[in-house]
Short mmCIF file of C-alpha atoms in Angstrom, two decimals:
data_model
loop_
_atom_site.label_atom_id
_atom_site.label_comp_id
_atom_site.label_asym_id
_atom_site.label_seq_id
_atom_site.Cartn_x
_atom_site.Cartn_y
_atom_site.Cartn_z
CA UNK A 1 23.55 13.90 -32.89
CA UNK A 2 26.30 11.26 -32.56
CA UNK A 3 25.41 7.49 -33.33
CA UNK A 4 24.51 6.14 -30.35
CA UNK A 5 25.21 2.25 -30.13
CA UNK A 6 22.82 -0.23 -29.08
CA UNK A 7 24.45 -0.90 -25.43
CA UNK A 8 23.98 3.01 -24.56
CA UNK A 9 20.08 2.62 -25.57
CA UNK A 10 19.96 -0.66 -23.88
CA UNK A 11 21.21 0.67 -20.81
CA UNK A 12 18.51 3.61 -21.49
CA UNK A 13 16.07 1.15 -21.02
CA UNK A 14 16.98 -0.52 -18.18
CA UNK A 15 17.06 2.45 -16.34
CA UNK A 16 13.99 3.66 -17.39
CA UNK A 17 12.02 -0.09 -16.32
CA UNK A 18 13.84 0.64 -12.56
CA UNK A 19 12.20 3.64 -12.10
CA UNK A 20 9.01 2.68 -13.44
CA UNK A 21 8.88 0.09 -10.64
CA UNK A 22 10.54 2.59 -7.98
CA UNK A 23 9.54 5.89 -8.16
CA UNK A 24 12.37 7.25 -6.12
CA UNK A 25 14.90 6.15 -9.47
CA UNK A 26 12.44 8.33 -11.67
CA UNK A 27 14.74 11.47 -11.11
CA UNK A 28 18.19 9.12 -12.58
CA UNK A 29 15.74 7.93 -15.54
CA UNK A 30 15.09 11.21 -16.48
CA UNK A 31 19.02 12.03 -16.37
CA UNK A 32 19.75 9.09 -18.01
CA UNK A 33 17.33 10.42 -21.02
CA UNK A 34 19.10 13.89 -20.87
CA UNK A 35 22.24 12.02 -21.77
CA UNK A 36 20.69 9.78 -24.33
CA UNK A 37 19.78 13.01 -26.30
CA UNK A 38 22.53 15.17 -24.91
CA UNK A 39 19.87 17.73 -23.34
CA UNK A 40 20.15 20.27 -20.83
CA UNK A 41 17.05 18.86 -19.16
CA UNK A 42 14.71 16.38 -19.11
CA UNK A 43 11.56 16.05 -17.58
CA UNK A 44 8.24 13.04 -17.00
CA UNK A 45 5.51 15.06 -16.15
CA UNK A 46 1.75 14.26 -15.49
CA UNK A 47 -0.05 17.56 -15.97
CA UNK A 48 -3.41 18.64 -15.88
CA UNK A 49 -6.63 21.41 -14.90
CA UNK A 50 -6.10 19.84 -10.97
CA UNK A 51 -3.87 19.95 -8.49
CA UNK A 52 -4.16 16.12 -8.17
CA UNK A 53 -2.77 15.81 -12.03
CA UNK A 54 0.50 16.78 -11.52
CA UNK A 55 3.12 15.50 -11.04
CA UNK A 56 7.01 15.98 -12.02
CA UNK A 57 10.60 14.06 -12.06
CA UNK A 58 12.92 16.23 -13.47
CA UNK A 59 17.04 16.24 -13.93
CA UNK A 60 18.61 18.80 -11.37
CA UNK A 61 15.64 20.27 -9.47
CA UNK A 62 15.78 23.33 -8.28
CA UNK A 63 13.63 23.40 -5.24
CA UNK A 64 12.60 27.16 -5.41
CA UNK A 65 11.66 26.88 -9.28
CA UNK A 66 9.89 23.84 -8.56
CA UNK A 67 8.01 25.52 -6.32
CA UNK A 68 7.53 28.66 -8.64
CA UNK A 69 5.77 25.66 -11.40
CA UNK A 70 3.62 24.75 -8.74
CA UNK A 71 2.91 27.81 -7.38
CA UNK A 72 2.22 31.59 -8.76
CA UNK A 73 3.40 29.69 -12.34
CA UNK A 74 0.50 27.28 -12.18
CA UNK A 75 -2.16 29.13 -14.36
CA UNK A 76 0.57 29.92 -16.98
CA UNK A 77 1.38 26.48 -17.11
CA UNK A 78 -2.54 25.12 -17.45
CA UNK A 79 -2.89 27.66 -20.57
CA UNK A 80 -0.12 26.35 -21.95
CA UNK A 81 -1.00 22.70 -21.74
CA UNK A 82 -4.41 23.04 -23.05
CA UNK A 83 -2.45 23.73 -26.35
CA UNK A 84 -0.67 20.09 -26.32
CA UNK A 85 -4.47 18.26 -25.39
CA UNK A 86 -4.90 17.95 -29.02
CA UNK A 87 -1.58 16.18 -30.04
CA UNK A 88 -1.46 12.61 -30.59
CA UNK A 89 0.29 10.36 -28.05
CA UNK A 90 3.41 9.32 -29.85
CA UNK A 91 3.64 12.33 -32.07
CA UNK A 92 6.30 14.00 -31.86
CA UNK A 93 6.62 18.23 -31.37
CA UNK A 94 8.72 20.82 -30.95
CA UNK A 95 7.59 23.79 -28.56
CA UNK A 96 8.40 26.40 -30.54
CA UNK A 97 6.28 24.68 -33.45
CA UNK A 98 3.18 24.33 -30.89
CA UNK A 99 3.18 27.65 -28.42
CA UNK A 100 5.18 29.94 -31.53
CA UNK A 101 9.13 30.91 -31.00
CA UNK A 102 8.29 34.50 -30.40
CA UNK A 103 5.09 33.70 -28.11
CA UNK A 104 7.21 31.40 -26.63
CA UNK A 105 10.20 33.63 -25.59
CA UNK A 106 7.42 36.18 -24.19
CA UNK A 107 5.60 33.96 -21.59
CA UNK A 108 6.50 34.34 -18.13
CA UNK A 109 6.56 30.20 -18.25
CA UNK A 110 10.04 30.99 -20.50
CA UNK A 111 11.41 33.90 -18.94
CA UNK A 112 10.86 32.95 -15.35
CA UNK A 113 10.82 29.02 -15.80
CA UNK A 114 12.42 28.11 -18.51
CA UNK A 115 15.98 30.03 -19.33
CA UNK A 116 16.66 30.26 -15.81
CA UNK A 117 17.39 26.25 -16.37
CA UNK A 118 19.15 26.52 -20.07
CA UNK A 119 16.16 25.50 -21.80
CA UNK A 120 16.12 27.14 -25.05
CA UNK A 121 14.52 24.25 -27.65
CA UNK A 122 12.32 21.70 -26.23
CA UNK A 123 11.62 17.87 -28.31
CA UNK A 124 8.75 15.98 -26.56
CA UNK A 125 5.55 13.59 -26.85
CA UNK A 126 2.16 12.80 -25.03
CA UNK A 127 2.77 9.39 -23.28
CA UNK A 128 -0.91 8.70 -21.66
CA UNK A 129 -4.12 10.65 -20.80
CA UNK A 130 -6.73 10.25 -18.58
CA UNK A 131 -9.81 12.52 -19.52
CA UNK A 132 -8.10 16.37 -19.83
CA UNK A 133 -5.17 14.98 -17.75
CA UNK A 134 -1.66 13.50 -19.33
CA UNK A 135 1.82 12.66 -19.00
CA UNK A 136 4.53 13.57 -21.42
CA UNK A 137 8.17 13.23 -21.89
CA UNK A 138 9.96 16.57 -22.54
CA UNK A 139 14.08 16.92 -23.18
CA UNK A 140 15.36 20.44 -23.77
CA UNK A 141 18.94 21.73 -25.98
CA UNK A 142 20.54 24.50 -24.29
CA UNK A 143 21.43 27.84 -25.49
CA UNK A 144 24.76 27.07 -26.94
CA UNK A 145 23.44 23.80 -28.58
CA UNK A 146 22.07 23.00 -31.67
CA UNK A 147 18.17 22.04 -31.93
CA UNK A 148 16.76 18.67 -32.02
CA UNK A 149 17.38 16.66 -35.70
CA UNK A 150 15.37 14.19 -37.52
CA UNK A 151 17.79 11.20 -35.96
CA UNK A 152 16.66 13.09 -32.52
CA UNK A 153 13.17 12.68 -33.14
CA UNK A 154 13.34 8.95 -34.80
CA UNK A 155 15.08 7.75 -31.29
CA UNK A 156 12.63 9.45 -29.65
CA UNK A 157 9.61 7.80 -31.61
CA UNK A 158 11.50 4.43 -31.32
CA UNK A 159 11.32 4.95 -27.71
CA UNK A 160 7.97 5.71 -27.26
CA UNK A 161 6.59 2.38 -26.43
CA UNK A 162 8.88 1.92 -23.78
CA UNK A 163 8.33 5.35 -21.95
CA UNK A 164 4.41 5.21 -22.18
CA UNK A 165 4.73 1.69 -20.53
CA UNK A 166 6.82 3.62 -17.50
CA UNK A 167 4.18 5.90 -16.94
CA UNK A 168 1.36 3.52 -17.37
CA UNK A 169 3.55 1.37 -14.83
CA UNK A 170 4.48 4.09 -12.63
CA UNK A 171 0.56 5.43 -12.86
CA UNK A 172 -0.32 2.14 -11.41
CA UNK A 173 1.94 0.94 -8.89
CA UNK A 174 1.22 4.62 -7.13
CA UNK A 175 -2.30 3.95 -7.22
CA UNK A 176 -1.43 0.41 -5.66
CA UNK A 177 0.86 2.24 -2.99
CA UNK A 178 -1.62 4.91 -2.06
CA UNK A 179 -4.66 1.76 -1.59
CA UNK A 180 -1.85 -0.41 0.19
CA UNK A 181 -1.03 3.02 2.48
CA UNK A 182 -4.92 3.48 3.11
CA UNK A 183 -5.31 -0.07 4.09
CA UNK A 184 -2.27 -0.21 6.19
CA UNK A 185 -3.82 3.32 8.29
CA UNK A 186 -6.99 1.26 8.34
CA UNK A 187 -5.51 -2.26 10.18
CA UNK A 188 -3.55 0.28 12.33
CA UNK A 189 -6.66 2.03 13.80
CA UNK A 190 -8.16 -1.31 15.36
CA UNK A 191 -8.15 -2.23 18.64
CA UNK A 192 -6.65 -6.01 17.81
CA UNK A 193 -3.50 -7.19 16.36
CA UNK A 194 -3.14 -8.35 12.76
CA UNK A 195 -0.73 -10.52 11.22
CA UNK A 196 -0.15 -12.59 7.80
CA UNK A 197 2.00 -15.23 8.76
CA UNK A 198 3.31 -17.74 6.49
CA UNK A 199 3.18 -21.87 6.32
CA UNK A 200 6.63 -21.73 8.81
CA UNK A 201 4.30 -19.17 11.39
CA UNK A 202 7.22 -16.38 10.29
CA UNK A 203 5.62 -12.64 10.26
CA UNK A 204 5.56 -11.17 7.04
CA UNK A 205 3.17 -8.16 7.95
CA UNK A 206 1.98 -6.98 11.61
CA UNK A 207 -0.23 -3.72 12.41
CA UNK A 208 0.51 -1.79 15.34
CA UNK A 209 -2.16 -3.40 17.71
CA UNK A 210 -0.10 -6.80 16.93
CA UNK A 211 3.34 -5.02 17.40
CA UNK A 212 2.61 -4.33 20.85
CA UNK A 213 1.43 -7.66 21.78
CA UNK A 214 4.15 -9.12 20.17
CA UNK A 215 6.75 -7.07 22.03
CA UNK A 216 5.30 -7.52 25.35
CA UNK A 217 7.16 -10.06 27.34
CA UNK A 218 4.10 -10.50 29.50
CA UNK A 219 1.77 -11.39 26.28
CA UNK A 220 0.92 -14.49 25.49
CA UNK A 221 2.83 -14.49 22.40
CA UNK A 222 6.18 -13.45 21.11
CA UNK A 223 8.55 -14.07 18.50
CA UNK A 224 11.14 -16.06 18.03
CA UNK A 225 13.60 -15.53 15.00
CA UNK A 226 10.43 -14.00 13.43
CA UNK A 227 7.91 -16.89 13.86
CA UNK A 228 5.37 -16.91 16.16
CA UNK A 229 5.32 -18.99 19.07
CA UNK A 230 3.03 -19.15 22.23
CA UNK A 231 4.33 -18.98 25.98
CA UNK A 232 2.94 -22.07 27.38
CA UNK A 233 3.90 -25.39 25.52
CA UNK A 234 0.18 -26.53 25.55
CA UNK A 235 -0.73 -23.54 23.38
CA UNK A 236 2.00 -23.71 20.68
CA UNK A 237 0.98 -26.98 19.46
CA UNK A 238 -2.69 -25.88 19.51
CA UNK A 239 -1.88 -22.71 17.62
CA UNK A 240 0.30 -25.29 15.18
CA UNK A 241 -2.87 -26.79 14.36
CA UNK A 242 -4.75 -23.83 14.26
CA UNK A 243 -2.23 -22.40 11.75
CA UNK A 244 -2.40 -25.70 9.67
CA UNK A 245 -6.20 -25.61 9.73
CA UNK A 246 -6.18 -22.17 8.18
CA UNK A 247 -3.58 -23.57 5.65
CA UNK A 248 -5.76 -26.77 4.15
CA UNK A 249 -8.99 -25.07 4.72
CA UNK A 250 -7.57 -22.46 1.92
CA UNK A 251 -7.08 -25.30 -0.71
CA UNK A 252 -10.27 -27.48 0.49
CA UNK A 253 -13.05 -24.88 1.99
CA UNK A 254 -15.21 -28.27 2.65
CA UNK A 255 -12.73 -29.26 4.98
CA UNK A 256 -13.04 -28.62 8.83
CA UNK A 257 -10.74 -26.83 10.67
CA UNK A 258 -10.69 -25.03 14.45
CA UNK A 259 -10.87 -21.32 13.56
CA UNK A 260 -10.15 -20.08 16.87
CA UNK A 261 -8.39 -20.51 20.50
CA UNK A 262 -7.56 -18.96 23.81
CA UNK A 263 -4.01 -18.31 24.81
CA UNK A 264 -2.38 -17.54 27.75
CA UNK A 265 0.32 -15.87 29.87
CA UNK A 266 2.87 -17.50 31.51
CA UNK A 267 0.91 -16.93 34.63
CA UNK A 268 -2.37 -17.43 33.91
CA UNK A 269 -3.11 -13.96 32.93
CA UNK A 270 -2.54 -11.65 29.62
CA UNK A 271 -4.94 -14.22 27.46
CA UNK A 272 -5.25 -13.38 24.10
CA UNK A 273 -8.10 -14.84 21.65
CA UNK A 274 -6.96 -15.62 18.57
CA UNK A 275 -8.78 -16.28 15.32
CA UNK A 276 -7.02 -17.80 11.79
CA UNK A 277 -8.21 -17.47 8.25
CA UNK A 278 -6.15 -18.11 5.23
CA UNK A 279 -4.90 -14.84 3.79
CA UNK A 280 -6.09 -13.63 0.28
CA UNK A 281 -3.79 -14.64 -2.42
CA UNK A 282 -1.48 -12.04 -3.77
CA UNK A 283 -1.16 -11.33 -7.65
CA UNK A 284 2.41 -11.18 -6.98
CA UNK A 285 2.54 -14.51 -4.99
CA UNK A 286 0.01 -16.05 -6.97
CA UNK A 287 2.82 -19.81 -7.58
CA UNK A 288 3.98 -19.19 -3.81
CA UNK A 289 2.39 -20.79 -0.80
CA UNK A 290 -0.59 -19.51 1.23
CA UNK A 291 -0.19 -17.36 4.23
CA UNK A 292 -2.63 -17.23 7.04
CA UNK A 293 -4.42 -13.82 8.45
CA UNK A 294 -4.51 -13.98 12.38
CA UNK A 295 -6.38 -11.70 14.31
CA UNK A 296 -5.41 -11.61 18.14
CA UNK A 297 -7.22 -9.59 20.99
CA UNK A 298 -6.16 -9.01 24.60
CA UNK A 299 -9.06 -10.67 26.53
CA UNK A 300 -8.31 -7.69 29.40
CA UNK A 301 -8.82 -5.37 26.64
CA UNK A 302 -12.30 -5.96 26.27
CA UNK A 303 -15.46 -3.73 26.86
CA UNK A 304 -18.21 -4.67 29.20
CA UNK A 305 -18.90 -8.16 28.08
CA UNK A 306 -21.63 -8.84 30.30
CA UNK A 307 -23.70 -5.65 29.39
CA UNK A 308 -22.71 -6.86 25.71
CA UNK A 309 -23.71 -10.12 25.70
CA UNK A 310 -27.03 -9.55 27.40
CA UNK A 311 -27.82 -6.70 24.88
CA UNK A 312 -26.48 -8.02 21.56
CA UNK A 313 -27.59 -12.12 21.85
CA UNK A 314 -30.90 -11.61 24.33
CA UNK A 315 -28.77 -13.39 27.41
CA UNK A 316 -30.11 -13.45 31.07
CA UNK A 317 -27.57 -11.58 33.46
CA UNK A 318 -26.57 -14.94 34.84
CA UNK A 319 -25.72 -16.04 31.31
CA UNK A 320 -24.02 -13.06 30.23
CA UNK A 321 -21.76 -13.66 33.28
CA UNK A 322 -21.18 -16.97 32.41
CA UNK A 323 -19.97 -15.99 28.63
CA UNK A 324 -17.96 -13.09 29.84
CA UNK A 325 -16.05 -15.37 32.13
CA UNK A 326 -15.49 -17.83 29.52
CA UNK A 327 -13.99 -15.04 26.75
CA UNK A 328 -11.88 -13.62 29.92
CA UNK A 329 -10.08 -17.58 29.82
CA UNK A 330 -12.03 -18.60 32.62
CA UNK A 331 -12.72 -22.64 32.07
CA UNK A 332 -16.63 -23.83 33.07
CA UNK A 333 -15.41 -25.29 36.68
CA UNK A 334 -13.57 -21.74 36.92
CA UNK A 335 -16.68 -20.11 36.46
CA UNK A 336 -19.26 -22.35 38.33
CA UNK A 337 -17.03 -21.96 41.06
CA UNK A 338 -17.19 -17.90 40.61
CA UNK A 339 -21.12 -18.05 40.41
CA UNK A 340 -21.53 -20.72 43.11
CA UNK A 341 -23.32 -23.35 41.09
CA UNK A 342 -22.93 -26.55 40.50
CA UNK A 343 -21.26 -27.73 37.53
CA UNK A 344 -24.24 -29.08 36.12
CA UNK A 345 -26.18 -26.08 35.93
CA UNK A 346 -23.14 -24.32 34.66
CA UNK A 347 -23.37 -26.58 31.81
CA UNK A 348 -27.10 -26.20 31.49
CA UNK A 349 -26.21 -22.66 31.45
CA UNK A 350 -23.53 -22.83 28.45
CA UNK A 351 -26.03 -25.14 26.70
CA UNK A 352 -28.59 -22.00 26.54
CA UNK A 353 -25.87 -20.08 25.50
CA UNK A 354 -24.74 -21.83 22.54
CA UNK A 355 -28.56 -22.10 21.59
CA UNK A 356 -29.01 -18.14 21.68
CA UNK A 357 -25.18 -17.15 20.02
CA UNK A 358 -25.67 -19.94 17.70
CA UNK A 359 -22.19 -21.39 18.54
CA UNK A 360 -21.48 -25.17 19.25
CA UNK A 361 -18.17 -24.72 20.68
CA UNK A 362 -16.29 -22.59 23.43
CA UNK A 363 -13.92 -21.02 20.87
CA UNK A 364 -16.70 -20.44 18.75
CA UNK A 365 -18.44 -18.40 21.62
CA UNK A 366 -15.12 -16.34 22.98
CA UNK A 367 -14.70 -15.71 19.19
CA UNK A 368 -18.04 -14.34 18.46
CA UNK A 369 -17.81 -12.01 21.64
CA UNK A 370 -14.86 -10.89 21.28
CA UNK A 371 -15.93 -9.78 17.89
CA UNK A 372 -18.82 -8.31 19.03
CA UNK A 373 -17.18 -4.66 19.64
CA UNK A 374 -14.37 -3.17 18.02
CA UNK A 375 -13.67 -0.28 19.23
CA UNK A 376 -11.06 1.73 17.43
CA UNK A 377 -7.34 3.04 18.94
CA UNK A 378 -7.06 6.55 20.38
CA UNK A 379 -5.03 9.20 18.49
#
């Protein structure tokens, strides 16, 4: 083949790193290695005895032959690769050396995969395996081209480092996606909002549940050019603080901070509870600074917290009323006055309560009940 300069592989490279990191670029990295080797096609496949193994990006897909591999071609194609288990990642092989040229030319793989694509003298190499699965790099010579020389095959083996790293980096970040994915579906089937704010309160990741209260204009949040903000000026600075607390509690555990408040409407109704923890640290944010995980609830949104209370933390009925007023906002006078007691024996009655929930604090109480049940969101 012609001498290829050093800028040409260079640029090779590049474009082979880009898709390694986005998988929707593996199709121009494979193009870009058809070039390099002036192929009629080239190919980064992850093959296999299951389903789950394979996996193709190819130069100029055809949909309905792609479908054919996949399909009725599939047990041509696992006989075939048990042939190429054997050969050692990095080595370099021709097909017709491996399957036979005659053998070769007679397979329905060939005759109803192969030609139909101009793919008449294939160079390639085993990049990775996992158990009887692998990946390998494959770049075909048409019909009216020559076959693959030995300055073919020494670029090929000088670029062998480089394209097992792709796959081992593309084999990874897809396992990353699919657990990010999972986790995502996960937050989005809970019946409270969840967000990972940074130090500035801006959102840098909200589930559905927190979506919704977010874009109500009746909630007791919002946003404002992407931070968070409460309605009622009381609240803001107390969810400040709360944010902040989460923030120095993540570089000092030993230091106290308020984990959790109530917030509310504009009008006294649509409270939320809201509890802050400092986010785990990301590998890829591991020199930035910490975020903080907030979990909100609408208060209305709860189950029967008197029935729970009662059942859960042992609470007479008169107690459990008490505690389910306080998680629905309700302040102690609020809900002396809604009993018909005296404030005194309100408090005597949030006294017992603590003892039994093992709180101290208010907060700590409407945070624990609210927790108590988490029912999931319909479908």
């Amino acid at each position: 083949m012609p001498r290829l300069d050093v800028d040409t592989v260079m640029s090779a490279i590049d474009q082979l790193l880009v898709g390694a990191m986005d998988e929707g670029q593996m199709q121009a990295a494979a193009e870009t290695m058809r070039r390099l080797f002036n192929g009629s096609k080239a190919c980064f496949a992850g093959f296999g005895p299951n389903p789950e193994d394979w996996a193709s990006y190819t130069t100029n897909p055809d949909p309905a032959l792609q479908e054919r591999c996949f399909g009725e071609l599939a047990p041509d194609f696992i006989e075939m690769g048990g042939a190429l288990r054997d050969i050692p990642l990095g080595e370099i092989y021709h097909d017709h050396d491996v399957f036979g040229a005659e053998a070769l030319r007679n397979s329905r793989v060939w005759q109803e995969w192969m030609r139909p694509q101009d793919m008449y003298g294939g160079m390639a190499c085993r990049l990775a395996k996992n158990g009887p699965a692998f990946w390998f790099f494959d770049v075909q010579r048409g019909r009216r081209q020559e076959g693959f020389d030995a300055e073919d095959i020494a670029l090929l083996e000088k670029l062998y480092p480089v394209l097992r790293r792709v796959v081992e980096l593309r084999r990874h970040i897809g396992r990353v996606t699919i657990q990010r994915d999972e986790a995502r579906s996960a937050l989005d089937r809970i019946a409270m909002g969840i967000a990972i704010l940074d130090p500035d309160m801006r959102i840098t990741y909200a589930n559905e549940g927190a979506d919704e209260i977010l874009s109500d204009p009746e909630s007791a949040l919002g946003l404002r050019q992407g931070r968070l903000f409460a309605r009622l000026p009381a609240d803001q600075r107390q969810l400040r603080q709360l944010i902040e607390g989460a923030l120095r509690s993540a570089q000092d555990p030993l230091v106290p901070a308020q984990a959790s408040m109530i917030l509310h409407g504009e009008d006294g109704s649509h409270s939320l509870s809201a509890c802050a923890m400092p986010a785990p640290p990301s590998v890829t944010q591991a020199h930035t600074s910490g975020k903080v995980l907030i979990a909100l609830r609408r208060l209305e949104m709860a189950a029967n917290l008197v029935a729970c209370a009662r059942q859960l933390f042992d609470l007479t009925d008169t107690e459990a009323k008490f505690a389910s007023a306080l998680a629905s906002g309700s302040s102690l006078t609020e809900a002396a006055e809604a009993q018909g007691v005296r404030i005194s024996t309100a408090r005597t009655h949030l006294a017992r309560i603590f003892q039994k929930t093992n709180t101290r604090q208010q907060s700590q109480l409407v945070s624990l009940l609210r927790s108590a049940a988490l029912p999931l969101r319909p479908r």
